C-alpha positions as YAML, in Angstrom:
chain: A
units: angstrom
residues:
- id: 1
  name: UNK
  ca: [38.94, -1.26, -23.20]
- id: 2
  name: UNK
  ca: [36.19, -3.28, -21.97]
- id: 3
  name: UNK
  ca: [34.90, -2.04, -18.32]
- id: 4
  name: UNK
  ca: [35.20, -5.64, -15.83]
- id: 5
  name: UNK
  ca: [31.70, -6.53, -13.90]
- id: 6
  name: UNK
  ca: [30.97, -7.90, -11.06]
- id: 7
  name: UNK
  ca: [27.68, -10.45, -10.99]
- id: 8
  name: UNK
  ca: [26.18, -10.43, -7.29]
- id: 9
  name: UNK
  ca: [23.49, -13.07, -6.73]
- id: 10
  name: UNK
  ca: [21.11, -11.51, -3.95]
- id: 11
  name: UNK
  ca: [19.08, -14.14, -1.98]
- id: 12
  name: UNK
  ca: [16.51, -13.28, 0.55]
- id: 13
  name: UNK
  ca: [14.02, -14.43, 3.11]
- id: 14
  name: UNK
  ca: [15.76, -18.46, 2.73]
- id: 15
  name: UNK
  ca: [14.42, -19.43, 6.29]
- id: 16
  name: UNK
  ca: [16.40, -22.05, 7.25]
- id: 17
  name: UNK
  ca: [16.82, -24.59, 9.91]
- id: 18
  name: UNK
  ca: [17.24, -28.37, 10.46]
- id: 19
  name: UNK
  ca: [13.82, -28.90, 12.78]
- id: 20
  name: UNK
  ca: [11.85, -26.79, 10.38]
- id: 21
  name: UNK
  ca: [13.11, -27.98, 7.01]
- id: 22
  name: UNK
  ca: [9.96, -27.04, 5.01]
- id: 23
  name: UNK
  ca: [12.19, -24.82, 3.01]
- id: 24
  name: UNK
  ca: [15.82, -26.61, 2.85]
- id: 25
  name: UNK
  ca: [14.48, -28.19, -0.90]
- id: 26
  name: UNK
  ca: [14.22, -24.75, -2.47]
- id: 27
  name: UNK
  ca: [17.97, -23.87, -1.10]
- id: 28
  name: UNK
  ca: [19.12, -26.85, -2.39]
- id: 29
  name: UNK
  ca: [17.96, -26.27, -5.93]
- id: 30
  name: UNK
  ca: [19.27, -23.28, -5.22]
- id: 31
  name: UNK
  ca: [22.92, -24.14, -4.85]
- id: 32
  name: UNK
  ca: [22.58, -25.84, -8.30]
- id: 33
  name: UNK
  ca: [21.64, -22.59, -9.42]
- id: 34
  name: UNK
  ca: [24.69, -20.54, -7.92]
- id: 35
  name: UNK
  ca: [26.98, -23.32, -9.41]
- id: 36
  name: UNK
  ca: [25.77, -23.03, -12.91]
- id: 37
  name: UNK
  ca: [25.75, -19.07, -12.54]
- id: 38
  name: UNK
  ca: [29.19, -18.65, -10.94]
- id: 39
  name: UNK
  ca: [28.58, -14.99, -9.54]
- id: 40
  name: UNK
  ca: [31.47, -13.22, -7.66]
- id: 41
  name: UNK
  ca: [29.68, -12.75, -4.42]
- id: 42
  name: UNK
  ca: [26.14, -13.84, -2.83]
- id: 43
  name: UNK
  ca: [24.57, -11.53, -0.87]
- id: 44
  name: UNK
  ca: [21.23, -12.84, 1.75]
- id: 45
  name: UNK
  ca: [19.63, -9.93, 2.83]
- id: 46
  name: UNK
  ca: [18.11, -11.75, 5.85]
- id: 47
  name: UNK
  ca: [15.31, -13.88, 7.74]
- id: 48
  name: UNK
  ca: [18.21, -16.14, 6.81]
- id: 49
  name: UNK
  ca: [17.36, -19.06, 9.22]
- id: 50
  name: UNK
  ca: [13.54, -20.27, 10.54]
- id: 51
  name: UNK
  ca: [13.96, -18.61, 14.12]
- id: 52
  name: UNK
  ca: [17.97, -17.83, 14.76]
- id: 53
  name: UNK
  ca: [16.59, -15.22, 17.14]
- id: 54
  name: UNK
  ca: [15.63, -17.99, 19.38]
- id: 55
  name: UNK
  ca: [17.20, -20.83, 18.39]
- id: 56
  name: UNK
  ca: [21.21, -21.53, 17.57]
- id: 57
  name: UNK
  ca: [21.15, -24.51, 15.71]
- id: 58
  name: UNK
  ca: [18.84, -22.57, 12.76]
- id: 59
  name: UNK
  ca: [22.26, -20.24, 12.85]
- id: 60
  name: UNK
  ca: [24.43, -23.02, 12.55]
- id: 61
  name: UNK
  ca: [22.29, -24.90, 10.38]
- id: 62
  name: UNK
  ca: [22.45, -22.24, 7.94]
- id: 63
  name: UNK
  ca: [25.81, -20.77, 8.26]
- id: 64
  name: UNK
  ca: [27.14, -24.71, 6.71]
- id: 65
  name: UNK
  ca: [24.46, -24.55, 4.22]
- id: 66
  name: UNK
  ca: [25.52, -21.19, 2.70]
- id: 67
  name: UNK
  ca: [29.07, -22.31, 3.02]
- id: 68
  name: UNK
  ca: [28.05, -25.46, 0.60]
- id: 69
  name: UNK
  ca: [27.30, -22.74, -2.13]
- id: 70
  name: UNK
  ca: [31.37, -22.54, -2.88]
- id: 71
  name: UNK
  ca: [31.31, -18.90, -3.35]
- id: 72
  name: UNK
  ca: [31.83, -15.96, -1.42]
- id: 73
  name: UNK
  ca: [29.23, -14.63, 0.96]
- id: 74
  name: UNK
  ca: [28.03, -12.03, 2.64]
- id: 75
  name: UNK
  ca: [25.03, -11.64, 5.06]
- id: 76
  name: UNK
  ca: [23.11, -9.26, 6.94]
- id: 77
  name: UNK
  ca: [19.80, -10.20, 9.51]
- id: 78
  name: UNK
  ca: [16.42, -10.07, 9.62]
- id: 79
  name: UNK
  ca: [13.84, -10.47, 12.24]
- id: 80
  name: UNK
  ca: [13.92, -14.06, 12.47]
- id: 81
  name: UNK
  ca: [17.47, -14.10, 12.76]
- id: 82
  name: UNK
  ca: [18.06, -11.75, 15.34]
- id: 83
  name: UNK
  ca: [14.66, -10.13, 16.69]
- id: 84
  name: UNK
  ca: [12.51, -7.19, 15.27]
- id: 85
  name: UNK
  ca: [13.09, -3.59, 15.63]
- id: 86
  name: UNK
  ca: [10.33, -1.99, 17.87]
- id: 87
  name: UNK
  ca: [8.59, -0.21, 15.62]
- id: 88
  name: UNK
  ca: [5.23, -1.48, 17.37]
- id: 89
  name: UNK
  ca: [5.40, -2.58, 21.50]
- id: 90
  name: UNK
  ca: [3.57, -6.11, 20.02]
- id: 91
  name: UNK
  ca: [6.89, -7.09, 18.87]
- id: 92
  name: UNK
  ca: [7.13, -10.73, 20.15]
- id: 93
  name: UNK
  ca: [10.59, -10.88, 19.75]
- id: 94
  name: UNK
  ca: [12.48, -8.03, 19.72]
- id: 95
  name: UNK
  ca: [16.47, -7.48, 18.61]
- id: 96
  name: UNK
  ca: [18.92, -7.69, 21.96]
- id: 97
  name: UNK
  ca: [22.39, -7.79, 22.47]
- id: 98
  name: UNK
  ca: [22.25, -11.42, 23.34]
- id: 99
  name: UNK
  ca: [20.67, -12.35, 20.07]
- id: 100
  name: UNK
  ca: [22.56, -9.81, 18.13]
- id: 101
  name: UNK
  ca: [26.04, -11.66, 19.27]
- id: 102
  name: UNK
  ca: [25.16, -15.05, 18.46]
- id: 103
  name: UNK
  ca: [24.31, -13.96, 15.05]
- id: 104
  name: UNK
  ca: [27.99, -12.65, 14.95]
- id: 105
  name: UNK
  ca: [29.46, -16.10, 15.83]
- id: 106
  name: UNK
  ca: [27.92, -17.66, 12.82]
- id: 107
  name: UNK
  ca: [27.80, -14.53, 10.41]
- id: 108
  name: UNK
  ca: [29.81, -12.24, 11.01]
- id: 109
  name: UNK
  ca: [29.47, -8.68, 10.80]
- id: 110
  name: UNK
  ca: [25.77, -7.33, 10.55]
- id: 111
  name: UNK
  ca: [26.71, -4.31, 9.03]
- id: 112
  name: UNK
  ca: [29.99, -4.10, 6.64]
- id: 113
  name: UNK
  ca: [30.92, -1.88, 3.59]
- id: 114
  name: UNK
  ca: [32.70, -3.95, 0.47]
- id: 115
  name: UNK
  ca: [34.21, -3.11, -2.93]
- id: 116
  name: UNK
  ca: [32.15, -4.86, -6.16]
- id: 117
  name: UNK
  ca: [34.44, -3.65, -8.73]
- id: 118
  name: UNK
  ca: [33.88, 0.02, -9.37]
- id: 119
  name: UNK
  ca: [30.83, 0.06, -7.04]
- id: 120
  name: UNK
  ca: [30.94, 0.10, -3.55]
- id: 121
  name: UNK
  ca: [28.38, -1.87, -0.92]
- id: 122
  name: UNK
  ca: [27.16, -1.19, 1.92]
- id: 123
  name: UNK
  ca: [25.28, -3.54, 4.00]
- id: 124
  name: UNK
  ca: [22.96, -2.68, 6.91]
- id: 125
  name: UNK
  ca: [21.44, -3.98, 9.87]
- id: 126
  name: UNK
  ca: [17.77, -2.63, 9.89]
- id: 127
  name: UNK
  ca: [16.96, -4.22, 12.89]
- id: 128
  name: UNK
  ca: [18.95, -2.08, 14.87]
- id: 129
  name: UNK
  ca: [17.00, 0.70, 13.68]
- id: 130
  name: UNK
  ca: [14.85, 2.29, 16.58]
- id: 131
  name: UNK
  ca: [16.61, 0.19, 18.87]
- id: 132
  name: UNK
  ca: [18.40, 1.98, 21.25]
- id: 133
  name: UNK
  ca: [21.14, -0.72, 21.37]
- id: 134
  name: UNK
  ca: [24.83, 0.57, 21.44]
- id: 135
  name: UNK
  ca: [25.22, -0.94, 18.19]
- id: 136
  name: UNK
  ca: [22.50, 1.04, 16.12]
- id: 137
  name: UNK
  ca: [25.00, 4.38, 17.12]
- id: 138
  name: UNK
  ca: [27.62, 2.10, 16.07]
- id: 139
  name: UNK
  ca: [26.12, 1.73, 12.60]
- id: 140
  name: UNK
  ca: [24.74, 5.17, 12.43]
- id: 141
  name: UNK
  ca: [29.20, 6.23, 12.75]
- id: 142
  name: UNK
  ca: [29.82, 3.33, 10.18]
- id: 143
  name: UNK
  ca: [27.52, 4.70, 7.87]
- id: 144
  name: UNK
  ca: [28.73, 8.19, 8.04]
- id: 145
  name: UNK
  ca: [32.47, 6.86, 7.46]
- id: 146
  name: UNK
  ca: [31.47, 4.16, 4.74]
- id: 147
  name: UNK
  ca: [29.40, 7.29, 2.58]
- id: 148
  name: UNK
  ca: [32.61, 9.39, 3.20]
- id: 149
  name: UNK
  ca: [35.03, 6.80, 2.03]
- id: 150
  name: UNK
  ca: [33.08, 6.47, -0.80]
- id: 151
  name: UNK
  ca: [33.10, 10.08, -2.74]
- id: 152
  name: UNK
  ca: [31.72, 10.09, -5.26]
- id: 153
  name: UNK
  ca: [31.96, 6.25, -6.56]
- id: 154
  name: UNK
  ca: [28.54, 4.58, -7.26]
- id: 155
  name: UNK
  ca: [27.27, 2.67, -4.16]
- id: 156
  name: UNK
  ca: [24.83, -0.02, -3.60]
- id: 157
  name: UNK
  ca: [22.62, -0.47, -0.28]
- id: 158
  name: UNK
  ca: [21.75, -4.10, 1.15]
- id: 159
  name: UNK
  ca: [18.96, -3.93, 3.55]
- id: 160
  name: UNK
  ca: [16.34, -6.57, 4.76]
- id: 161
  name: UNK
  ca: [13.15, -3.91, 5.56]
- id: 162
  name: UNK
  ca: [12.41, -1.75, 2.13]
- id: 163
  name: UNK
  ca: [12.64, 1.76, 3.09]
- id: 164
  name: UNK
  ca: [9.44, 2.59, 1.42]
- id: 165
  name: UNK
  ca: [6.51, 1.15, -0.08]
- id: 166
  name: UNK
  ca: [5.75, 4.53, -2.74]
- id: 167
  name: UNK
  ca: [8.18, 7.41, -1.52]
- id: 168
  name: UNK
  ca: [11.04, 8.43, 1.27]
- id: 169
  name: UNK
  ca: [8.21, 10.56, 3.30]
- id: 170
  name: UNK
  ca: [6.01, 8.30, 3.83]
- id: 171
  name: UNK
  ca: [4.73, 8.18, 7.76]
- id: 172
  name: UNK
  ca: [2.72, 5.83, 8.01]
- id: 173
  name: UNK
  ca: [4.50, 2.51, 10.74]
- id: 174
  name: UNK
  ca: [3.81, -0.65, 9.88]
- id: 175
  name: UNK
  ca: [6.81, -3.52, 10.21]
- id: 176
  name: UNK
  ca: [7.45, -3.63, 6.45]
- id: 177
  name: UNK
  ca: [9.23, -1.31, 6.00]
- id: 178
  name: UNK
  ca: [11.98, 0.95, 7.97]
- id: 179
  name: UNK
  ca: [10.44, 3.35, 10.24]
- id: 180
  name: UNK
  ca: [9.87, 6.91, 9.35]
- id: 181
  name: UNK
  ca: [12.06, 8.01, 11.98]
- id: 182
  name: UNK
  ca: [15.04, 6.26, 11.02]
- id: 183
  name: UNK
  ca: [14.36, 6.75, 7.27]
- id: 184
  name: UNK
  ca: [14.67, 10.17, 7.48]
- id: 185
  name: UNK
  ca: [17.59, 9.69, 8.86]
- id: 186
  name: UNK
  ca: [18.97, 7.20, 6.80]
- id: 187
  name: UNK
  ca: [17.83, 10.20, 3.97]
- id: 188
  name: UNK
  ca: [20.08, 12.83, 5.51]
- id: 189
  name: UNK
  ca: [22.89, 10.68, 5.73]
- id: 190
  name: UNK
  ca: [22.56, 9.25, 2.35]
- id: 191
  name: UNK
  ca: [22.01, 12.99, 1.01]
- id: 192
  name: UNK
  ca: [24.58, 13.85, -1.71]
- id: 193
  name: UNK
  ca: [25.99, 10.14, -2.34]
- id: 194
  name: UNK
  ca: [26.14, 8.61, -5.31]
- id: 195
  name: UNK
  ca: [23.46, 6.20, -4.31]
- id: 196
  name: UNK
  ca: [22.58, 4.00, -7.34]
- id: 197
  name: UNK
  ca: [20.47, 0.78, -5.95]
- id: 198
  name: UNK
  ca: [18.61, 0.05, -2.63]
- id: 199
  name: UNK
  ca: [18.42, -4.06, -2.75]
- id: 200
  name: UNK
  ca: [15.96, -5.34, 0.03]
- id: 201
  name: UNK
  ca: [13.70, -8.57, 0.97]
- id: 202
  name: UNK
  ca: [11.80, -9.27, 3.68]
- id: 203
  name: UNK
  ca: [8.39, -9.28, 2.16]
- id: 204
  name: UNK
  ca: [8.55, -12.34, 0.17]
- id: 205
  name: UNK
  ca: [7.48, -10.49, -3.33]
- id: 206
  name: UNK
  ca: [9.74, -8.68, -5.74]
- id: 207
  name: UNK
  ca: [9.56, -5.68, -7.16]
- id: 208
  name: UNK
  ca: [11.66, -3.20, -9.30]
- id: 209
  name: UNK
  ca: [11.20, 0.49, -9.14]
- id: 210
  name: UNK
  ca: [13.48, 3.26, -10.36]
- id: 211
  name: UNK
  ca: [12.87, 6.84, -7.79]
- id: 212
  name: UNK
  ca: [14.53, 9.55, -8.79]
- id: 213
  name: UNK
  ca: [17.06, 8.01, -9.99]
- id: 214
  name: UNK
  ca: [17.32, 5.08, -7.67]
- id: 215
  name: UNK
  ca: [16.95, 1.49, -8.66]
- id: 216
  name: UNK
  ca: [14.90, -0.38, -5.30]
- id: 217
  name: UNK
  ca: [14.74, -3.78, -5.91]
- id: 218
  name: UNK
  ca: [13.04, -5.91, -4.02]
- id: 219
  name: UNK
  ca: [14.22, -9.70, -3.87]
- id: 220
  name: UNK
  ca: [11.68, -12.55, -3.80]
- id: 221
  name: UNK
  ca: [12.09, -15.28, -1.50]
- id: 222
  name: UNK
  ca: [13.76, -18.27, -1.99]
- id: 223
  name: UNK
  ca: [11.21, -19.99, 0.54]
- id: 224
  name: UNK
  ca: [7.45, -19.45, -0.10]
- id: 225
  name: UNK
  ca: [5.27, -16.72, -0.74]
- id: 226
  name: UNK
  ca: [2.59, -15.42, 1.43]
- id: 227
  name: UNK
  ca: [-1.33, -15.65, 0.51]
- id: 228
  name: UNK
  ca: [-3.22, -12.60, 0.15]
- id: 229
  name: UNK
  ca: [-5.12, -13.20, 3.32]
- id: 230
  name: UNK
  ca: [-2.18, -12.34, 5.41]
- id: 231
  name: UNK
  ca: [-0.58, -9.78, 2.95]
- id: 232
  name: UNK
  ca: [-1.53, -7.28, 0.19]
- id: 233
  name: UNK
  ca: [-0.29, -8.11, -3.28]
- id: 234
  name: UNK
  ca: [1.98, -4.87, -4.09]
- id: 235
  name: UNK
  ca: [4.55, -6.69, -6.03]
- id: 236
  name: UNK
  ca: [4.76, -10.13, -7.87]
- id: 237
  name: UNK
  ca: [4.25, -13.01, -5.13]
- id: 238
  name: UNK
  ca: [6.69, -15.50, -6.58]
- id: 239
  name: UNK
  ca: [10.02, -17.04, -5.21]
- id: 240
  name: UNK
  ca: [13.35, -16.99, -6.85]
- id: 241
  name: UNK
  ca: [16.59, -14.88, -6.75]
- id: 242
  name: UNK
  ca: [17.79, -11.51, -8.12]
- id: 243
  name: UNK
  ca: [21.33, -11.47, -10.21]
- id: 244
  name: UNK
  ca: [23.20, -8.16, -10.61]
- id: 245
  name: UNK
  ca: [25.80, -7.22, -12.88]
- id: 246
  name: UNK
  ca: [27.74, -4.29, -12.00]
- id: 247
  name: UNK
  ca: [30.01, -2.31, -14.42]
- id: 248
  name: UNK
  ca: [31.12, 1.15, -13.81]
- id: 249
  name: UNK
  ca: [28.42, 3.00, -13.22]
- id: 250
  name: UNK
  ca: [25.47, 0.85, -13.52]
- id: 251
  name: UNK
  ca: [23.99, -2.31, -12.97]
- id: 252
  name: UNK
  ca: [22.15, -4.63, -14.65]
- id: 253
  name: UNK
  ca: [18.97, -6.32, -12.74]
- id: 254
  name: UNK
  ca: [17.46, -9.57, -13.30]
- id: 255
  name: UNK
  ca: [14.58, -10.65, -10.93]
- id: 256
  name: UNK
  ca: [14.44, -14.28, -11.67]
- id: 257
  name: UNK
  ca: [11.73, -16.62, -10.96]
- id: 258
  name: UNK
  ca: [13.61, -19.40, -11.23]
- id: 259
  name: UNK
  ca: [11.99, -23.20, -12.56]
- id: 260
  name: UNK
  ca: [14.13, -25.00, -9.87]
- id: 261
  name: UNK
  ca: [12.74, -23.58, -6.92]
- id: 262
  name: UNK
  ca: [9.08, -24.25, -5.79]
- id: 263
  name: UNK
  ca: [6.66, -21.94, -5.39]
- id: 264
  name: UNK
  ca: [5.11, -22.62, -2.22]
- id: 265
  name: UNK
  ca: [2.70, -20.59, -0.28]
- id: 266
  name: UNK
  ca: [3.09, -20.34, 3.49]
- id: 267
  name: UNK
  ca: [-0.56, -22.26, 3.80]
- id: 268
  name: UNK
  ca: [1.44, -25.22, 2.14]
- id: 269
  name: UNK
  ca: [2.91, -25.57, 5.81]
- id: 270
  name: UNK
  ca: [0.16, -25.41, 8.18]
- id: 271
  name: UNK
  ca: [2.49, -26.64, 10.88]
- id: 272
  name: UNK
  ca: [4.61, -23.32, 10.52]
- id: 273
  name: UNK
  ca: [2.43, -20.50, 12.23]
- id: 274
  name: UNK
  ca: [-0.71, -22.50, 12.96]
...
């Protein structure tokens, strides 16, 4: 008897909003693509809108567009949706409760556990992490439960922030990644699931790395790509999607660099940051 799959699409990093629309072209080719692909579920693992932290109508803007995608979806924030956690006291904007509850009207849940077939997913807010905010306890206890619920079932993580760049121990704090402090912690929770993949975004190149026995994928954006000026090359800077097919106890990954979408560089908009 033939095992049934479930195909996730994961998109990342789409940065939309109706002032800003510099990168509503590449979501639009990329609804053709999720039509011709059918998956059961897209996942956006954040810096879904332009600035959603600040302003509503890049929620709202991008809530309708993802509903135009006919599929199921699920979502979880990044910075620019709902603040920064403050992993540095530069943090411009940082993640409140404010913010974090207007993300809710449009979104949803920022944290959520769901079944994909024999697997089960868990997605997480990273930018409650450090916070202090009643809700990052709140998704500490959800965490716990979710793991626990799970046994011994294969489980996949959605996160916006990698947790690493080479290895859980690292210490050194820089914004790409989760913070030390609340890796570790993540770690000890984590410790003795049957954790399978770790599916991020956030820095706008993809990457694929198996660690001990842990796929970490890294989704591209859909949206542009930085130059090397601003950011070190330490995967492949090129925009696109990743598609996942899971079956009982693994999954197949395809980082896709997809022909529809255009590969622009952040210095393509000077308008954006200046």
């Amino acid at each position: 008897m033939t095992t049934p799959t479930f195909r996730i699409v994961q998109i990342s990093d789409t940065h939309l909003s109706r002032s800003k629309p510099w990168c509503v072209s590449n979501f639009a080719a990329l609804e053709r693509v999720v039509a011709a692909r059918k998956p059961d579920l897209v996942v956006n693992t954040g810096d879904i809108t332009f600035d959603g932290a600040d302003e509503e109508d890049d929620l709202a803007f991008a809530q309708a567009s993802h509903a135009a995608l006919g599929v199921p979806v699920r979502a979880i924030p990044g910075n620019h949706d709902i603040g920064d956690n403050p992993w540095t006291k530069a943090i411009r904007q940082t993640v409140t409760a404010e913010r974090l509850a207007r993300y809710r009207r449009f979104f949803g849940p920022d944290f959520w556990q769901a079944d994909a077939g024999a697997w089960v997913m868990i997605g997480l807010n990273a930018q409650l992490m450090g916070s202090g905010l009643a809700d990052e306890a709140a998704q500490w206890s959800f965490l716990a439960g979710a793991v626990a619920m799970a046994g011994r079932r294969p489980i996949a993580l959605f996160i916006h922030k990698p947790l690493f760049n080479e290895h859980v121990a690292e210490k050194e704090v820089v914004g790409r990644y989760v913070p030390p402090e609340q890796r570790r912690r993540l770690d000890d929770v984590l410790r003795g699931a049957n954790v399978k993949l770790v599916a991020s975004g956030h820095v706008h190149q993809h990457r694929h790395r198996n660690v001990a026995g842990v796929d970490y994928c890294w989704a591209p954006s859909t949206a542009f790509v930085l130059p090397d000026r601003l950011q070190p090359c330490i995967g492949t800077k090129r925009v696109g999607y990743v598609a996942y097919t899971f079956a009982e106890d693994e999954v197949a990954i395809e980082i896709v660099e997809a022909p529809e979408l255009t590969n622009h560089d952040l210095d393509d908009f000077p308008e954006v940051f200046g």
